[in-house]
Tab-separated table of C-alpha atoms in Angstrom:
chain	number	residue	atom	x	y	z
A	18	MET	CA	-46.882	-4.037	1.487
A	19	THR	CA	-45.368	-6.254	4.215
A	20	VAL	CA	-42.521	-5.179	6.485
A	21	GLU	CA	-40.246	-7.665	4.699
A	22	GLY	CA	-41.149	-6.158	1.339
A	23	THR	CA	-40.460	-2.630	2.564
A	24	THR	CA	-37.099	-3.684	4.033
A	25	GLU	CA	-36.100	-5.371	0.786
A	26	ARG	CA	-37.022	-2.257	-1.197
A	27	VAL	CA	-35.053	0.018	1.159
A	28	LEU	CA	-32.006	-2.218	0.788
A	29	ARG	CA	-32.391	-2.084	-2.985
A	30	LEU	CA	-32.557	1.709	-2.758
A	31	LEU	CA	-29.357	1.721	-0.694
A	32	GLY	CA	-27.657	-0.464	-3.282
A	33	LEU	CA	-28.633	1.945	-6.058
A	34	LEU	CA	-27.335	4.964	-4.125
A	35	GLN	CA	-24.030	3.196	-3.508
A	36	ARG	CA	-23.717	2.252	-7.163
A	37	ARG	CA	-23.883	5.748	-8.663
A	38	LEU	CA	-23.051	9.262	-7.497
A	39	SER	CA	-26.479	10.830	-8.043
A	40	TRP	CA	-30.024	9.712	-8.917
A	41	THR	CA	-33.174	11.676	-9.636
A	42	ALA	CA	-36.368	10.683	-7.819
A	43	ALA	CA	-37.908	9.620	-11.144
A	44	GLU	CA	-34.948	7.339	-11.949
A	45	LEU	CA	-35.120	5.698	-8.532
A	46	ALA	CA	-38.892	5.261	-8.801
A	47	THR	CA	-38.476	3.562	-12.189
A	48	GLU	CA	-35.738	1.240	-10.899
A	49	LEU	CA	-37.762	0.264	-7.838
A	50	GLY	CA	-41.155	0.176	-9.551
A	51	VAL	CA	-42.757	2.591	-7.055
A	52	THR	CA	-43.953	6.196	-6.943
A	53	GLY	CA	-41.835	9.239	-6.207
A	54	ARG	CA	-43.627	9.628	-2.885
A	55	CYS	CA	-42.605	6.097	-1.928
A	56	VAL	CA	-38.999	6.919	-2.807
A	57	ARG	CA	-39.078	9.941	-0.488
A	58	ARG	CA	-40.401	7.796	2.371
A	59	ASP	CA	-37.676	5.193	1.821
A	60	VAL	CA	-35.035	7.918	1.781
A	61	GLN	CA	-36.319	9.034	5.196
A	62	ARG	CA	-36.014	5.440	6.433
A	63	LEU	CA	-32.377	5.329	5.313
A	64	ARG	CA	-31.660	8.615	7.082
A	65	ALA	CA	-33.199	7.225	10.269
A	66	LEU	CA	-30.744	4.300	10.034
A	67	GLY	CA	-27.808	6.702	9.858
A	68	TYR	CA	-27.252	6.956	6.112
A	69	PRO	CA	-26.695	10.613	5.109
A	70	VAL	CA	-28.787	10.859	1.931
A	71	HIS	CA	-28.540	14.367	0.499
A	72	ALA	CA	-31.282	15.830	-1.693
A	73	ALA	CA	-30.723	18.623	-4.213
A	74	PRO	CA	-33.874	20.415	-5.485
A	75	GLY	CA	-34.513	21.576	-9.038
A	76	VAL	CA	-34.377	20.080	-12.496
A	77	GLY	CA	-30.756	18.984	-12.141
A	78	GLY	CA	-31.183	17.825	-8.573
A	79	GLY	CA	-31.454	14.369	-7.130
A	80	TYR	CA	-30.418	12.093	-4.283
A	81	GLN	CA	-26.817	11.435	-3.316
A	82	LEU	CA	-25.298	9.253	-0.589
A	83	GLY	CA	-22.872	11.325	1.456
A	84	ALA	CA	-20.356	10.686	4.219
A	85	GLY	CA	-21.940	10.470	7.654
A	86	THR	CA	-20.974	11.137	11.249
A	87	ARG	CA	-21.462	7.509	12.287
A	88	LEU	CA	-20.876	4.223	10.515
A	89	PRO	CA	-24.106	2.554	9.381
A	90	PRO	CA	-24.320	-1.041	8.146
A	91	LEU	CA	-22.832	-1.669	4.742
A	92	LEU	CA	-24.570	-3.308	1.815
A	93	LEU	CA	-22.140	-5.570	-0.051
A	94	ASP	CA	-22.676	-7.760	-3.063
A	95	ASP	CA	-21.150	-11.263	-3.240
A	96	GLU	CA	-17.821	-10.224	-4.747
A	97	GLU	CA	-17.436	-7.274	-2.358
A	98	ALA	CA	-18.228	-9.429	0.677
A	99	ILE	CA	-15.667	-12.080	-0.287
A	100	ALA	CA	-13.004	-9.461	-1.105
A	101	THR	CA	-13.634	-7.678	2.214
A	102	ALA	CA	-13.454	-10.894	4.241
A	103	VAL	CA	-10.212	-12.020	2.601
A	104	SER	CA	-8.666	-8.555	3.023
A	105	LEU	CA	-9.612	-8.507	6.699
A	106	ARG	CA	-8.018	-11.909	7.177
A	107	LEU	CA	-4.771	-10.649	5.628
A	108	ALA	CA	-4.931	-7.440	7.704
A	109	SER	CA	-5.155	-9.502	10.886
A	110	GLY	CA	-1.482	-10.326	10.415
A	111	GLY	CA	-0.393	-6.898	9.186
A	112	THR	CA	2.187	-4.342	10.248
A	113	VAL	CA	-0.074	-1.795	11.983
A	114	ALA	CA	-0.264	-2.174	15.761
A	115	GLY	CA	-3.794	-2.975	16.910
A	116	ALA	CA	-5.062	-3.412	13.354
A	117	GLY	CA	-4.915	-7.191	13.657
A	118	GLU	CA	-7.376	-7.287	16.556
A	119	ALA	CA	-9.662	-4.740	14.883
A	120	ALA	CA	-9.602	-6.741	11.646
A	121	LEU	CA	-10.536	-9.936	13.467
A	122	ARG	CA	-13.435	-8.183	15.222
A	123	ALA	CA	-14.711	-6.827	11.914
A	124	LEU	CA	-14.278	-10.256	10.312
A	125	ALA	CA	-16.307	-11.881	13.075
A	126	LYS	CA	-19.138	-9.377	12.575
A	127	LEU	CA	-19.083	-9.894	8.816
A	128	ASP	CA	-19.115	-13.668	9.291
A	129	GLN	CA	-22.279	-13.418	11.396
A	130	VAL	CA	-24.320	-11.702	8.690
A	131	MET	CA	-22.794	-13.374	5.635
A	132	PRO	CA	-24.979	-15.950	3.844
A	133	SER	CA	-23.872	-19.536	4.392
A	134	ARG	CA	-22.931	-20.020	0.732
A	135	LEU	CA	-20.536	-17.027	0.866
A	136	ARG	CA	-19.230	-18.031	4.281
A	137	ALA	CA	-18.271	-21.415	2.841
A	138	GLU	CA	-16.398	-19.789	-0.065
A	139	VAL	CA	-14.499	-17.412	2.231
A	140	ARG	CA	-13.499	-20.222	4.569
A	141	ALA	CA	-12.357	-22.293	1.603
A	142	VAL	CA	-9.997	-19.468	0.621
A	143	HIS	CA	-8.752	-19.115	4.211
A	144	ASN	CA	-8.217	-22.849	4.693
A	145	SER	CA	-6.295	-23.116	1.420
A	146	THR	CA	-4.002	-20.136	2.024
A	147	GLU	CA	-0.945	-19.601	4.212
A	148	THR	CA	0.878	-16.298	4.683
A	149	LEU	CA	4.669	-16.316	4.719
A	150	ILE	CA	5.718	-13.147	6.500
A	151	GLY	CA	8.872	-12.721	8.523
A	152	PRO	CA	9.144	-10.525	11.614
A	153	VAL	CA	8.281	-6.927	10.743
A	154	PRO	CA	8.209	-3.784	12.884
A	155	GLU	CA	4.710	-2.723	13.910
A	156	ILE	CA	3.521	0.820	13.265
A	157	ASP	CA	1.311	2.632	15.741
A	158	ALA	CA	-2.091	3.281	14.204
A	159	GLU	CA	-2.244	6.742	15.794
A	160	LEU	CA	1.020	7.647	14.058
A	161	LEU	CA	-0.484	6.637	10.700
A	162	VAL	CA	-3.530	8.825	11.313
A	163	THR	CA	-1.387	11.783	12.432
A	164	LEU	CA	0.794	11.621	9.325
A	165	ALA	CA	-2.147	11.005	6.983
A	166	ARG	CA	-3.951	14.087	8.284
A	167	ALA	CA	-0.776	16.158	8.037
A	168	CYS	CA	-0.317	15.087	4.398
A	169	ARG	CA	-3.957	15.911	3.679
A	170	ASP	CA	-3.951	19.288	5.468
A	171	ALA	CA	-0.397	20.272	4.394
A	172	VAL	CA	0.844	21.022	7.919
A	173	ARG	CA	4.321	20.477	9.329
A	174	VAL	CA	5.076	17.571	11.635
A	175	ARG	CA	7.648	17.319	14.438
A	176	PHE	CA	8.992	13.994	15.679
A	177	THR	CA	12.024	12.346	17.251
A	178	TYR	CA	13.872	10.161	14.782
A	179	ALA	CA	16.368	7.359	15.394
A	180	GLY	CA	19.050	7.304	12.722
A	181	ARG	CA	20.748	4.232	11.267
A	182	ALA	CA	23.993	5.024	13.098
A	183	GLY	CA	22.214	5.368	16.435
A	184	GLY	CA	21.201	8.443	18.350
A	185	GLU	CA	17.986	10.423	18.138
A	186	ARG	CA	17.216	13.981	17.140
A	187	GLU	CA	14.136	16.077	16.563
A	188	ARG	CA	13.069	16.584	12.964
A	189	THR	CA	10.571	19.011	11.466
A	190	VAL	CA	9.205	18.056	8.062
A	191	GLU	CA	6.595	18.964	5.498
A	192	PRO	CA	4.976	15.591	4.702
A	193	ILE	CA	3.854	14.692	1.194
A	194	ARG	CA	2.954	10.997	1.094
A	195	MET	CA	3.340	7.703	2.950
A	196	VAL	CA	4.590	4.690	0.993
A	197	THR	CA	4.530	1.065	2.127
A	198	THR	CA	6.543	-1.820	0.701
A	199	GLY	CA	4.364	-4.356	2.518
A	200	ARG	CA	6.984	-4.908	5.229
A	201	ARG	CA	7.837	-1.325	6.124
A	202	TRP	CA	6.194	2.097	6.030
A	203	TYR	CA	7.987	5.242	4.835
A	204	LEU	CA	7.194	8.949	4.771
A	205	MET	CA	8.433	11.173	1.958
A	206	ALA	CA	8.751	14.732	3.229
A	207	ARG	CA	10.805	17.897	2.919
A	208	ASP	CA	13.187	18.198	5.838
A	209	VAL	CA	12.833	21.821	6.955
A	210	ASP	CA	16.283	22.061	8.606
A	211	ARG	CA	18.104	20.499	5.651
A	212	ASP	CA	15.848	22.112	3.027
A	213	ASP	CA	15.810	18.875	1.044
A	214	TRP	CA	13.616	15.852	0.372
A	215	ARG	CA	14.066	12.911	2.711
A	216	THR	CA	12.631	9.460	3.408
A	217	PHE	CA	11.772	8.482	6.985
A	218	ARG	CA	10.920	5.029	8.311
A	219	LEU	CA	7.798	5.184	10.448
A	220	ASP	CA	9.045	2.529	12.884
A	221	ARG	CA	11.912	4.880	13.800
A	222	MET	CA	9.623	7.815	14.625
A	223	ARG	CA	8.700	8.786	18.182
A	224	THR	CA	6.300	11.390	19.600
A	225	ALA	CA	5.061	12.680	16.239
A	226	VAL	CA	2.981	15.860	16.562
A	227	ALA	CA	1.229	17.783	13.801
A	228	THR	CA	1.781	21.540	14.133
A	229	THR	CA	-0.474	24.388	13.008
A	230	TRP	CA	2.165	25.626	10.535
A	231	ARG	CA	0.736	25.182	7.050
A	232	PHE	CA	2.920	24.917	3.958
A	233	ARG	CA	2.293	25.194	0.236
A	234	THR	CA	2.519	21.918	-1.639
A	235	GLY	CA	4.520	22.820	-4.715
A	236	GLU	CA	6.400	20.600	-7.122
A	237	HIS	CA	7.912	17.535	-5.515
A	238	PRO	CA	9.434	14.200	-6.567
A	239	ASP	CA	7.173	11.261	-7.262
A	240	PRO	CA	6.764	9.710	-3.774
A	241	VAL	CA	6.863	6.071	-4.897
A	242	ALA	CA	9.920	6.526	-7.127
A	243	PHE	CA	11.685	8.642	-4.496
A	244	VAL	CA	11.120	6.116	-1.706
A	245	GLN	CA	12.143	3.231	-3.955
A	246	ARG	CA	15.377	5.009	-4.874
A	247	SER	CA	16.039	5.724	-1.217
A	248	VAL	CA	15.445	2.211	0.114
A	249	THR	CA	17.331	0.468	-2.706
A	250	GLU	CA	20.367	2.769	-2.792
A	251	ALA	CA	20.969	4.916	0.263
A	252	PRO	CA	21.239	2.330	3.079
A	253	TYR	CA	23.907	0.143	1.472
A	254	ARG	CA	27.696	0.123	1.308
A	255	TYR	CA	27.778	-0.778	-2.398
A	256	LEU	CA	25.599	0.391	-5.266
A	257	ALA	CA	25.743	-1.488	-8.554
A	258	ARG	CA	24.367	-0.735	-12.015
A	259	VAL	CA	24.138	-3.572	-14.527
A	260	ARG	CA	22.598	-3.880	-17.988
A	261	VAL	CA	20.308	-6.862	-18.345
A	262	HIS	CA	19.306	-8.311	-21.715
A	263	ALA	CA	15.631	-8.650	-20.828
A	264	PRO	CA	12.491	-6.497	-20.949
A	265	PRO	CA	12.124	-4.185	-17.918
A	266	ASP	CA	8.777	-5.680	-16.913
A	267	ARG	CA	10.267	-9.169	-16.855
A	268	VAL	CA	13.104	-8.068	-14.564
A	269	ARG	CA	10.644	-6.238	-12.306
A	270	GLU	CA	8.826	-9.540	-11.869
A	271	LEU	CA	12.065	-11.080	-10.578
A	272	VAL	CA	13.368	-8.169	-8.488
A	273	PRO	CA	11.079	-6.702	-5.783
A	274	PRO	CA	10.855	-2.884	-5.820
A	275	GLN	CA	12.397	-2.656	-2.329
A	276	VAL	CA	15.441	-4.623	-3.571
A	277	GLY	CA	16.265	-2.993	-6.898
A	278	ARG	CA	15.211	-0.343	-9.374
A	279	VAL	CA	14.743	-1.180	-13.074
A	280	GLU	CA	15.129	1.383	-15.867
A	281	ASP	CA	14.331	0.857	-19.538
A	282	ASP	CA	17.464	1.010	-21.704
A	283	GLY	CA	15.859	0.265	-25.086
A	284	ASP	CA	16.382	-2.512	-27.650
A	285	GLY	CA	15.299	-5.235	-25.247
A	286	TRP	CA	17.743	-4.196	-22.513
A	287	CYS	CA	17.201	-2.582	-19.128
A	288	VAL	CA	19.388	-1.237	-16.323
A	289	LEU	CA	19.120	-2.747	-12.860
A	290	VAL	CA	20.242	-0.604	-9.930
A	291	VAL	CA	20.729	-2.642	-6.766
A	292	GLY	CA	22.469	-2.021	-3.458
A	293	GLY	CA	24.027	-4.376	-0.937
A	294	GLU	CA	26.481	-4.686	1.918
A	295	SER	CA	28.522	-7.206	-0.074
A	296	LEU	CA	29.603	-7.317	-3.706
A	297	ASP	CA	29.466	-11.112	-3.483
A	298	TRP	CA	25.783	-10.910	-2.574
A	299	ILE	CA	25.079	-8.535	-5.474
A	300	ALA	CA	26.934	-10.812	-7.904
A	301	ALA	CA	24.969	-13.855	-6.764
A	302	HIS	CA	21.695	-11.942	-6.947
A	303	VAL	CA	22.378	-10.728	-10.496
A	304	ALA	CA	23.559	-14.175	-11.628
A	305	ARG	CA	20.267	-15.701	-10.495
A	306	LEU	CA	18.413	-13.592	-13.069
A	307	ASN	CA	19.636	-16.046	-15.708
A	308	TYR	CA	19.981	-13.353	-18.395
A	309	GLU	CA	22.929	-11.875	-20.248
A	310	VAL	CA	24.359	-9.138	-18.034
A	311	GLU	CA	26.871	-6.324	-18.526
A	312	VAL	CA	28.402	-4.682	-15.451
A	313	LEU	CA	28.381	-0.886	-15.651
A	314	GLU	CA	29.597	-0.058	-12.148
A	315	PRO	CA	31.443	-0.594	-9.923
A	316	PRO	CA	34.291	-2.413	-11.723
A	317	GLU	CA	34.960	-4.386	-8.518
A	318	LEU	CA	31.680	-6.234	-9.175
A	319	ARG	CA	33.385	-8.030	-12.084
A	320	GLU	CA	36.071	-9.324	-9.705
A	321	ALA	CA	33.389	-10.481	-7.259
A	322	ALA	CA	31.523	-12.216	-10.105
A	323	GLY	CA	34.741	-13.957	-11.220
A	324	LEU	CA	35.420	-15.187	-7.689
A	325	LEU	CA	31.829	-16.433	-7.436
A	326	ALA	CA	32.209	-18.275	-10.754
A	327	ARG	CA	35.383	-20.034	-9.543
A	328	ARG	CA	33.666	-21.040	-6.311
A	329	LEU	CA	30.693	-22.460	-8.195
A	330	ALA	CA	32.982	-24.300	-10.624
A	331	ALA	CA	34.834	-25.845	-7.703
A	332	LEU	CA	31.530	-26.796	-6.105
A	333	ALA	CA	30.367	-28.474	-9.296
A	334	SER	CA	33.629	-30.417	-9.870
A	335	PRO	CA	34.336	-33.477	-7.660
A	336	THR	CA	37.738	-33.304	-5.975
A	337	SER	CA	38.143	-37.063	-6.046
A	338	GLU	CA	36.716	-40.245	-7.526
A	339	PRO	CA	33.321	-41.345	-6.197
A	340	GLY	CA	33.756	-43.465	-3.102
A	341	ALA	CA	37.354	-42.396	-2.598
A	342	ARG	CA	38.499	-41.252	0.849
């Protein structure tokens, strides 16, 4: 067989190993239309390229693609290649410091080896898409890795944290999970000094260090729900609860999770919990939902809504005849 034929067969073997967790030599030989001996030689070729192919002997054994110590070339099908290229393009404008440059480098490498037909499709997506993102704080990539490892290994982390009111102090926490809203990154952790669950913004952390103190991961709040509750309620002067005559999923489509929390109230109603620095802002935000609404709390929101209604009525009514001075 020619060198080109052997290379094509090895790539097909790699694709099979990536598709399923484990294959027997007989299954691979049948798929490739070769002998078991040929399969073993191709496995050795993959190992020489840096792919860690593990072999388990016996009746129940087989070949399995493991995680390696270095990054070999990837084998992507058309859909995977397009999805990866588009994701890299979006990551180039992300919130992680240094990730943008790394994403562009990876995108350039992928573009070099991508077939022309796929390259044209990817560029069509890029040329037809704009990203509307306001200024966001960048997160140090090393901080992300430090916290991710601490969550994985269940070890305490120490860092200096800048509070909302100003000032910094050292915190020691037992990290559970990181949560991102797309604009900001948060860590849900148990604050050791306060013996309570807390949410920490990663852009306010400094000098984070993972300790060797391990902790037991017991029962804890759902990280996503806990962070959502924290970012939609805790930072604001006012917290409002209103009943909305609409299905919860419909209201969630209109209210981003970092803005408000939606709870099912049954019978086609839901409860929206939203915070804000101004009751006027909350009233305007709720009015824009364009559904029947009942204010639960605070009662002052009804006064703010009434004032907003009078302002809008005055705006809609001309104060004089057209053309009059």
